[in-house]
CSV table of N, CA and C in Angstrom, one decimal:
chain,number,residue,atom,x,y,z
M,1,UNK,N,-73.2,64.6,52.5
M,1,UNK,CA,-72.4,66.1,52.2
M,1,UNK,C,-71.3,66.4,52.0
M,2,UNK,N,-71.0,67.3,51.1
M,2,UNK,CA,-69.5,67.7,51.0
M,2,UNK,C,-68.6,69.0,51.4
M,3,UNK,N,-67.4,68.7,51.4
M,3,UNK,CA,-67.5,69.9,51.8
M,3,UNK,C,-67.3,71.3,51.5
M,4,UNK,N,-67.6,71.1,50.5
M,4,UNK,CA,-67.9,72.5,49.6
M,4,UNK,C,-69.9,72.8,49.9
M,5,UNK,N,-70.6,71.6,50.3
M,5,UNK,CA,-72.0,72.0,50.3
M,5,UNK,C,-71.9,72.4,52.0
M,6,UNK,N,-71.1,72.0,53.0
M,6,UNK,CA,-71.1,71.9,54.2
M,6,UNK,C,-70.6,74.0,54.4
M,7,UNK,N,-69.6,74.2,53.5
M,7,UNK,CA,-69.0,75.9,53.5
M,7,UNK,C,-70.2,76.9,53.1
M,8,UNK,N,-71.0,75.9,51.7
M,8,UNK,CA,-72.2,76.7,51.2
M,8,UNK,C,-73.3,76.9,52.4
M,9,UNK,N,-73.4,76.3,53.0
M,9,UNK,CA,-74.5,76.2,53.9
M,9,UNK,C,-74.1,76.9,55.4
M,10,UNK,N,-72.8,77.4,55.6
M,10,UNK,CA,-72.4,77.9,56.7
M,10,UNK,C,-72.6,79.6,56.4
M,11,UNK,N,-72.2,79.6,54.9
M,11,UNK,CA,-72.0,80.8,54.3
M,11,UNK,C,-73.2,81.9,54.3
M,12,UNK,N,-74.8,80.4,54.0
M,12,UNK,CA,-75.7,80.9,53.7
M,12,UNK,C,-76.6,81.6,54.9
M,13,UNK,N,-76.1,80.6,55.7
M,13,UNK,CA,-76.9,81.0,57.2
M,13,UNK,C,-75.9,82.8,57.6
M,14,UNK,N,-74.7,82.4,57.4
M,14,UNK,CA,-74.1,83.8,57.9
M,14,UNK,C,-74.6,85.0,57.3
M,15,UNK,N,-75.5,84.7,55.8
M,15,UNK,CA,-76.2,85.9,55.2
M,15,UNK,C,-77.7,85.9,56.1
M,16,UNK,N,-78.2,84.9,56.1
M,16,UNK,CA,-79.6,85.2,57.2
M,16,UNK,C,-79.0,85.9,58.3
M,17,UNK,N,-78.4,85.6,59.2
M,17,UNK,CA,-77.5,86.1,60.6
M,17,UNK,C,-77.4,87.8,60.0
M,18,UNK,N,-76.3,87.9,59.5
M,18,UNK,CA,-76.0,89.7,58.4
M,18,UNK,C,-78.0,90.3,58.4
M,19,UNK,N,-78.5,89.8,57.6
M,19,UNK,CA,-80.3,90.5,57.3
M,19,UNK,C,-80.5,90.4,58.8
M,20,UNK,N,-80.2,89.5,59.9
M,20,UNK,CA,-81.2,89.7,60.8
M,20,UNK,C,-80.3,90.9,62.1
M,21,UNK,N,-79.3,91.1,61.7
M,21,UNK,CA,-78.5,92.2,62.5
M,21,UNK,C,-78.8,93.7,61.3
M,22,UNK,N,-78.9,93.4,60.2
M,22,UNK,CA,-79.4,94.5,59.9
M,22,UNK,C,-81.0,94.9,60.5
M,23,UNK,N,-82.0,94.1,60.5
M,23,UNK,CA,-83.1,94.1,61.0
M,23,UNK,C,-83.2,94.8,62.2
M,24,UNK,N,-82.2,94.2,62.9
M,24,UNK,CA,-82.2,94.7,63.9
M,24,UNK,C,-81.7,96.1,64.2
M,25,UNK,N,-80.7,97.0,63.5
M,25,UNK,CA,-80.4,97.8,63.5
M,25,UNK,C,-81.3,98.9,62.8
M,26,UNK,N,-82.0,98.6,62.1
M,26,UNK,CA,-83.0,99.4,61.5
M,26,UNK,C,-84.2,99.8,62.8
M,27,UNK,N,-84.1,98.6,64.0
M,27,UNK,CA,-85.1,98.3,64.6
M,27,UNK,C,-84.6,99.1,66.1
M,28,UNK,N,-83.0,99.2,65.9
M,28,UNK,CA,-83.0,100.2,67.4
M,28,UNK,C,-82.4,99.3,68.2
M,29,UNK,N,-82.3,98.0,68.0
M,29,UNK,CA,-81.8,97.0,69.3
M,29,UNK,C,-80.4,96.7,68.4
M,30,UNK,N,-79.4,98.2,69.2
M,30,UNK,CA,-77.8,97.5,68.5
M,30,UNK,C,-77.4,96.7,69.2
M,31,UNK,N,-77.3,96.1,70.6
M,31,UNK,CA,-77.0,95.0,70.9
M,31,UNK,C,-77.2,93.4,70.2
M,32,UNK,N,-78.1,93.5,69.9
M,32,UNK,CA,-79.0,92.5,69.0
M,32,UNK,C,-77.8,92.6,67.5
M,33,UNK,N,-77.6,93.6,67.0
M,33,UNK,CA,-77.3,94.1,65.7
M,33,UNK,C,-75.9,93.3,65.9
M,34,UNK,N,-75.0,93.8,66.9
M,34,UNK,CA,-74.1,93.3,67.3
M,34,UNK,C,-73.8,91.9,67.5
M,35,UNK,N,-74.7,91.6,68.6
M,35,UNK,CA,-74.6,89.7,68.2
M,35,UNK,C,-75.1,89.1,67.0
M,36,UNK,N,-75.5,89.2,65.9
M,36,UNK,CA,-76.1,88.7,64.7
M,36,UNK,C,-74.5,89.3,63.9
M,37,UNK,N,-74.2,90.3,64.1
M,37,UNK,CA,-73.1,90.6,63.3
M,37,UNK,C,-72.1,90.0,63.6
M,38,UNK,N,-71.6,89.2,64.8
M,38,UNK,CA,-70.9,88.4,65.1
M,38,UNK,C,-70.9,86.9,64.4
M,39,UNK,N,-72.2,86.6,64.4
M,39,UNK,CA,-72.6,85.1,64.2
M,39,UNK,C,-72.4,85.2,62.7
M,40,UNK,N,-73.0,86.3,61.9
M,40,UNK,CA,-72.5,86.5,60.2
M,40,UNK,C,-70.7,86.3,60.4
M,41,UNK,N,-69.3,87.1,61.1
M,41,UNK,CA,-68.9,86.6,61.0
M,41,UNK,C,-67.9,85.5,61.2
M,42,UNK,N,-68.6,84.6,62.1
M,42,UNK,CA,-67.9,83.5,62.9
M,42,UNK,C,-68.4,82.2,61.8
M,43,UNK,N,-69.8,82.4,61.1
M,43,UNK,CA,-69.9,81.5,60.3
M,43,UNK,C,-69.3,81.7,58.6
M,44,UNK,N,-69.4,83.1,58.3
M,44,UNK,CA,-68.4,82.9,57.3
M,44,UNK,C,-67.0,83.1,57.3
M,45,UNK,N,-66.3,83.2,58.7
M,45,UNK,CA,-65.0,82.3,58.9
M,45,UNK,C,-65.0,81.2,58.1
M,46,UNK,N,-65.4,80.2,59.5
M,46,UNK,CA,-65.8,79.1,59.6
M,46,UNK,C,-65.9,78.4,58.0
M,47,UNK,N,-66.9,78.8,57.7
M,47,UNK,CA,-67.1,78.6,56.3
M,47,UNK,C,-66.2,78.3,55.0
M,48,UNK,N,-65.0,79.2,54.9
M,48,UNK,CA,-64.1,80.2,54.6
M,48,UNK,C,-62.8,78.9,55.0
M,49,UNK,N,-62.8,78.8,56.1
M,49,UNK,CA,-62.1,77.9,56.5
M,49,UNK,C,-62.1,76.1,56.2
M,50,UNK,N,-63.3,75.8,55.6
M,50,UNK,CA,-64.1,74.8,55.9
M,50,UNK,C,-63.2,74.5,54.3
M,51,UNK,N,-64.0,75.4,53.5
M,51,UNK,CA,-63.8,75.2,51.7
M,51,UNK,C,-61.6,75.3,51.8
M,52,UNK,N,-60.9,75.6,52.7
M,52,UNK,CA,-59.4,75.5,52.3
M,52,UNK,C,-59.3,74.0,53.3
M,53,UNK,N,-60.3,73.7,53.7
M,53,UNK,CA,-60.0,72.0,54.5
M,53,UNK,C,-58.6,72.1,55.5
M,54,UNK,N,-59.3,73.3,56.4
M,54,UNK,CA,-58.2,73.8,58.3
M,54,UNK,C,-59.5,74.0,58.9
M,55,UNK,N,-59.2,72.7,60.0
M,55,UNK,CA,-59.8,72.7,61.0
M,55,UNK,C,-60.0,73.6,61.7
M,56,UNK,N,-61.3,74.3,62.4
M,56,UNK,CA,-61.4,75.6,63.3
M,56,UNK,C,-61.7,75.0,64.8
M,57,UNK,N,-61.6,76.5,65.3
M,57,UNK,CA,-61.7,75.6,66.7
M,57,UNK,C,-62.9,75.8,67.6
M,58,UNK,N,-63.5,75.5,68.2
M,58,UNK,CA,-64.7,75.3,68.2
M,58,UNK,C,-64.7,76.6,69.0
M,59,UNK,N,-64.2,77.8,68.8
M,59,UNK,CA,-65.0,78.9,70.0
M,59,UNK,C,-65.3,79.7,68.9
M,60,UNK,N,-66.1,81.0,69.4
M,60,UNK,CA,-66.1,82.2,68.5
M,60,UNK,C,-65.3,83.1,67.3
M,61,UNK,N,-63.9,82.7,68.5
M,61,UNK,CA,-63.1,83.5,67.7
M,61,UNK,C,-61.7,82.6,66.9
M,62,UNK,N,-61.8,82.4,65.5
M,62,UNK,CA,-60.8,82.0,64.7
M,62,UNK,C,-60.0,82.4,64.0
M,63,UNK,N,-59.4,83.4,64.8
M,63,UNK,CA,-57.9,84.1,64.2
M,63,UNK,C,-56.8,83.2,63.9
M,64,UNK,N,-57.0,82.1,64.7
M,64,UNK,CA,-55.4,81.0,64.9
M,64,UNK,C,-55.8,80.5,63.9
M,65,UNK,N,-57.0,79.9,63.4
M,65,UNK,CA,-57.4,79.4,62.3
M,65,UNK,C,-56.5,79.8,60.7
M,66,UNK,N,-57.3,80.9,61.1
M,66,UNK,CA,-56.9,82.2,59.6
M,66,UNK,C,-55.3,82.1,59.6
M,67,UNK,N,-54.4,82.2,60.3
M,67,UNK,CA,-52.4,81.9,60.8
M,67,UNK,C,-52.4,80.8,59.9
M,68,UNK,N,-53.0,79.8,60.4
M,68,UNK,CA,-52.6,78.3,59.6
M,68,UNK,C,-53.0,78.6,58.6
M,69,UNK,N,-54.6,79.3,57.8
M,69,UNK,CA,-54.7,79.1,56.8
M,69,UNK,C,-53.7,79.5,55.4
M,70,UNK,N,-53.2,80.6,56.3
M,70,UNK,CA,-52.1,81.8,55.6
M,70,UNK,C,-50.8,81.0,55.2
M,71,UNK,N,-50.4,80.0,56.6
M,71,UNK,CA,-49.6,79.2,56.1
M,71,UNK,C,-49.5,78.2,55.2
M,72,UNK,N,-50.2,77.1,55.2
M,72,UNK,CA,-50.5,76.0,54.9
M,72,UNK,C,-51.5,75.6,53.9
M,73,UNK,N,-52.1,76.7,53.6
M,73,UNK,CA,-52.7,76.7,51.6
M,73,UNK,C,-52.3,77.7,50.8
M,74,UNK,N,-52.7,77.7,49.5
M,74,UNK,CA,-52.0,77.6,48.5
M,74,UNK,C,-53.3,79.3,48.2
M,75,UNK,N,-53.5,80.0,49.9
M,75,UNK,CA,-54.7,81.3,49.0
M,75,UNK,C,-54.3,82.3,47.8
M,76,UNK,N,-55.6,82.4,46.9
M,76,UNK,CA,-55.5,83.6,45.6
M,76,UNK,C,-54.8,84.6,46.3
M,77,UNK,N,-54.2,85.5,45.6
M,77,UNK,CA,-53.8,86.6,45.8
M,77,UNK,C,-54.4,88.1,46.6
M,78,UNK,N,-55.7,88.0,46.3
M,78,UNK,CA,-57.3,89.0,47.3
M,78,UNK,C,-57.4,88.5,48.7
M,79,UNK,N,-57.1,87.3,48.2
M,79,UNK,CA,-57.4,86.5,50.0
M,79,UNK,C,-56.4,86.7,51.0
M,80,UNK,N,-55.1,86.7,50.8
M,80,UNK,CA,-54.1,87.0,51.4
M,80,UNK,C,-53.5,88.0,52.0
M,81,UNK,N,-53.8,89.5,51.0
M,81,UNK,CA,-53.8,90.7,51.7
M,81,UNK,C,-55.5,90.9,52.4
M,82,UNK,N,-56.4,90.0,53.1
M,82,UNK,CA,-57.3,90.4,53.6
M,82,UNK,C,-57.4,89.5,54.8
M,83,UNK,N,-56.7,88.3,55.4
M,83,UNK,CA,-56.3,87.7,56.4
M,83,UNK,C,-56.1,88.5,57.5
M,84,UNK,N,-55.3,89.1,57.5
M,84,UNK,CA,-54.8,90.1,58.9
M,84,UNK,C,-55.9,90.9,59.3
M,85,UNK,N,-57.1,91.7,58.4
M,85,UNK,CA,-58.0,92.0,58.7
M,85,UNK,C,-59.2,91.3,59.2
M,86,UNK,N,-59.4,90.4,58.2
M,86,UNK,CA,-60.2,89.0,58.7
M,86,UNK,C,-59.9,88.8,60.5
M,87,UNK,N,-58.8,88.4,60.1
M,87,UNK,CA,-58.6,88.2,62.2
M,87,UNK,C,-59.2,88.8,62.8
M,88,UNK,N,-58.6,90.4,62.4
M,88,UNK,CA,-58.7,91.6,63.2
M,88,UNK,C,-60.4,91.8,63.8
M,89,UNK,N,-60.9,91.9,62.7
M,89,UNK,CA,-62.9,91.2,63.1
M,89,UNK,C,-62.9,90.5,63.5
M,90,UNK,N,-62.5,89.0,63.4
M,90,UNK,CA,-63.0,87.9,64.6
M,90,UNK,C,-62.6,88.2,65.6
M,91,UNK,N,-61.7,88.6,66.0
M,91,UNK,CA,-61.3,88.8,67.4
M,91,UNK,C,-62.1,90.0,67.9
M,92,UNK,N,-62.3,91.3,67.4
M,92,UNK,CA,-63.0,92.6,67.5
M,92,UNK,C,-64.2,92.0,68.2
M,93,UNK,N,-65.1,91.2,67.5
M,93,UNK,CA,-66.2,90.6,67.1
M,93,UNK,C,-66.6,90.1,68.2
M,94,UNK,N,-65.5,88.7,68.1
M,94,UNK,CA,-65.8,88.1,69.3
M,94,UNK,C,-65.6,88.3,70.8
M,95,UNK,N,-64.8,89.3,71.3
M,95,UNK,CA,-65.0,89.6,72.6
M,95,UNK,C,-66.0,90.6,72.9
M,96,UNK,N,-67.1,90.9,72.1
M,96,UNK,CA,-68.3,92.0,71.8
M,96,UNK,C,-69.4,90.7,71.7
M,97,UNK,N,-69.1,89.4,71.4
M,97,UNK,CA,-70.4,88.7,71.6
M,97,UNK,C,-71.0,88.2,73.2
M,98,UNK,N,-70.4,88.3,73.9
M,98,UNK,CA,-70.4,87.6,75.1
M,98,UNK,C,-71.4,89.3,76.4
M,99,UNK,N,-70.7,90.2,76.3
M,99,UNK,CA,-71.6,91.7,76.3
M,99,UNK,C,-73.2,91.4,75.6
M,100,UNK,N,-72.6,91.2,74.0
M,100,UNK,CA,-74.1,91.6,73.6
M,100,UNK,C,-75.5,90.6,73.8
M,101,UNK,N,-75.0,89.5,74.8
M,101,UNK,CA,-76.3,88.6,74.9
M,101,UNK,C,-76.5,89.0,76.3
M,102,UNK,N,-75.6,89.3,77.2
M,102,UNK,CA,-75.9,89.0,78.6
M,102,UNK,C,-75.5,90.5,79.4
M,103,UNK,N,-74.8,91.3,78.4
M,103,UNK,CA,-74.9,92.9,79.3
M,103,UNK,C,-73.1,92.7,80.0
M,104,UNK,N,-73.2,93.5,81.1
M,104,UNK,CA,-72.2,93.3,81.8
M,104,UNK,C,-72.8,93.1,83.5
M,105,UNK,N,-72.8,91.8,83.8
M,105,UNK,CA,-73.1,91.3,84.3
M,105,UNK,C,-72.8,92.0,85.9
M,106,UNK,N,-71.4,92.1,85.9
M,106,UNK,CA,-70.5,92.4,87.5
M,106,UNK,C,-71.5,94.0,87.9
M,107,UNK,N,-71.3,94.7,86.4
M,107,UNK,CA,-71.8,96.3,86.8
M,107,UNK,C,-73.4,96.3,86.8
M,108,UNK,N,-74.0,95.4,86.5
M,108,UNK,CA,-75.4,95.3,86.4
M,108,UNK,C,-75.9,96.1,84.8
M,109,UNK,N,-75.3,96.5,84.0
M,109,UNK,CA,-75.7,96.8,82.9
M,109,UNK,C,-76.0,96.0,82.1
M,110,UNK,N,-77.6,96.0,81.4
M,110,UNK,CA,-78.0,95.3,80.5
M,110,UNK,C,-77.6,95.4,79.1
M,111,UNK,N,-77.8,94.3,78.0
M,111,UNK,CA,-77.3,94.5,76.7
M,111,UNK,C,-77.6,96.0,75.9
M,112,UNK,N,-78.6,95.9,75.9
M,112,UNK,CA,-79.2,97.0,75.2
M,112,UNK,C,-78.5,98.4,75.6
M,113,UNK,N,-77.7,98.4,76.9
M,113,UNK,CA,-77.4,100.3,77.1
M,113,UNK,C,-75.7,99.6,76.8
M,114,UNK,N,-75.2,98.8,76.3
M,114,UNK,CA,-73.8,99.1,76.4
M,114,UNK,C,-73.5,99.5,74.7
M,115,UNK,N,-74.4,99.3,73.7
M,115,UNK,CA,-74.1,99.6,72.5
M,115,UNK,C,-75.0,100.5,71.8
M,116,UNK,N,-74.3,101.5,71.3
M,116,UNK,CA,-74.7,102.7,70.4
M,116,UNK,C,-75.0,102.4,68.9
M,117,UNK,N,-75.5,103.1,67.9
M,117,UNK,CA,-75.8,103.0,67.0
M,117,UNK,C,-75.0,103.1,66.1
M,118,UNK,N,-73.5,103.8,66.3
M,118,UNK,CA,-72.3,104.1,65.9
M,118,UNK,C,-71.4,102.2,66.5
M,119,UNK,N,-71.9,101.6,67.0
M,119,UNK,CA,-71.2,100.2,67.9
M,119,UNK,C,-71.7,99.4,66.4
M,120,UNK,N,-73.5,99.5,66.5
M,120,UNK,CA,-74.1,98.3,65.7
M,120,UNK,C,-73.3,98.7,64.7
M,121,UNK,N,-73.4,99.8,63.4
M,121,UNK,CA,-73.2,100.0,62.4
M,121,UNK,C,-72.1,99.4,62.3
M,122,UNK,N,-71.1,100.0,62.7
M,122,UNK,CA,-69.3,99.7,63.0
M,122,UNK,C,-69.1,97.5,62.5
M,123,UNK,N,-70.0,97.2,63.5
M,123,UNK,CA,-70.1,95.6,63.5
M,123,UNK,C,-70.7,95.2,62.4
M,124,UNK,N,-72.0,96.1,61.7
M,124,UNK,CA,-72.4,95.3,60.4
M,124,UNK,C,-71.9,95.6,59.2
M,125,UNK,N,-70.9,96.4,59.2
M,125,UNK,CA,-69.7,97.0,58.4
M,125,UNK,C,-68.8,96.0,58.3
M,126,UNK,N,-68.2,95.2,58.9
M,126,UNK,CA,-67.5,94.5,59.1
M,126,UNK,C,-68.1,93.3,58.8
M,127,UNK,N,-68.8,92.6,59.3
M,127,UNK,CA,-70.0,91.4,58.9
M,127,UNK,C,-69.8,91.9,57.4
M,128,UNK,N,-70.4,93.2,56.7
M,128,UNK,CA,-70.4,92.8,55.4
M,128,UNK,C,-69.4,92.4,54.9
M,129,UNK,N,-67.9,92.6,55.2
M,129,UNK,CA,-66.9,93.0,54.3
M,129,UNK,C,-66.5,91.5,54.7
M,130,UNK,N,-66.4,90.7,55.9
M,130,UNK,CA,-66.3,89.3,55.8
M,130,UNK,C,-66.9,88.5,55.1
M,131,UNK,N,-68.5,88.7,55.2
M,131,UNK,CA,-69.5,88.0,54.0
M,131,UNK,C,-69.1,87.7,52.3
M,132,UNK,N,-69.2,89.1,52.0
M,132,UNK,CA,-68.7,89.1,50.6
M,132,UNK,C,-67.3,88.7,50.3
M,133,UNK,N,-66.2,88.8,51.3
M,133,UNK,CA,-65.1,87.6,51.1
M,133,UNK,C,-65.2,86.6,51.6
M,134,UNK,N,-66.1,85.9,52.2
M,134,UNK,CA,-66.8,84.2,51.9
M,134,UNK,C,-67.4,84.1,50.5
M,135,UNK,N,-68.0,84.5,50.1
M,135,UNK,CA,-69.0,84.6,49.3
M,135,UNK,C,-67.9,84.7,48.2
M,136,UNK,N,-66.6,85.4,47.9
M,136,UNK,CA,-65.9,85.8,46.6
M,136,UNK,C,-65.3,84.1,47.1
M,137,UNK,N,-64.7,83.9,47.8
M,137,UNK,CA,-63.6,82.5,48.2
M,137,UNK,C,-64.9,81.4,47.6
M,138,UNK,N,-65.8,81.4,47.8
M,138,UNK,CA,-66.8,80.3,47.8
M,138,UNK,C,-67.0,79.5,46.0
M,139,UNK,N,-67.3,81.0,45.6
M,139,UNK,CA,-67.2,81.4,44.0
M,139,UNK,C,-66.1,80.7,43.3
M,140,UNK,N,-65.0,81.1,44.4
M,140,UNK,CA,-63.4,80.7,43.7
M,140,UNK,C,-63.5,79.1,43.4
M,141,UNK,N,-63.5,78.5,44.7
M,141,UNK,CA,-63.7,77.0,45.4
M,141,UNK,C,-64.6,76.4,44.1
M,142,UNK,N,-66.1,76.8,43.8
M,142,UNK,CA,-67.0,76.5,42.8
M,142,UNK,C,-66.2,76.6,41.2
M,143,UNK,N,-65.7,77.4,41.1
M,143,UNK,CA,-64.9,77.1,39.1
M,143,UNK,C,-63.8,76.1,39.3
M,144,UNK,N,-63.5,75.7,40.6
M,144,UNK,CA,-62.4,74.7,40.3
M,144,UNK,C,-62.7,73.4,40.7
């Protein structure tokens, strides 16, 4: 399997996570929507980094690797304009990942009580933006 195929597989999995996030929003499982949205973002960004030949950290927030890509890769202009926002989204949702899984363990608040519908919609919108960017980059590399 080559780099393009691996990246494509990540982005396809990101699409699955996005659909699961949307389903969870529709079901009122807002914490699960946030969790799946974060997975969508993580997989989308890791797929993008793989396409660019940038090694990414084995963590949930890949914003540092996006800085490296910005410095080392000849990115399309449309993507250069998006990098800072992609970094913010990566960090924002990575921070919310743990509580979306486990809740606030110190305060004994379960995850389903931590996130509102508004939180879930915001996370889903962020995931959509990142996923669409990843799909656009995948098409860009397919043409090369």
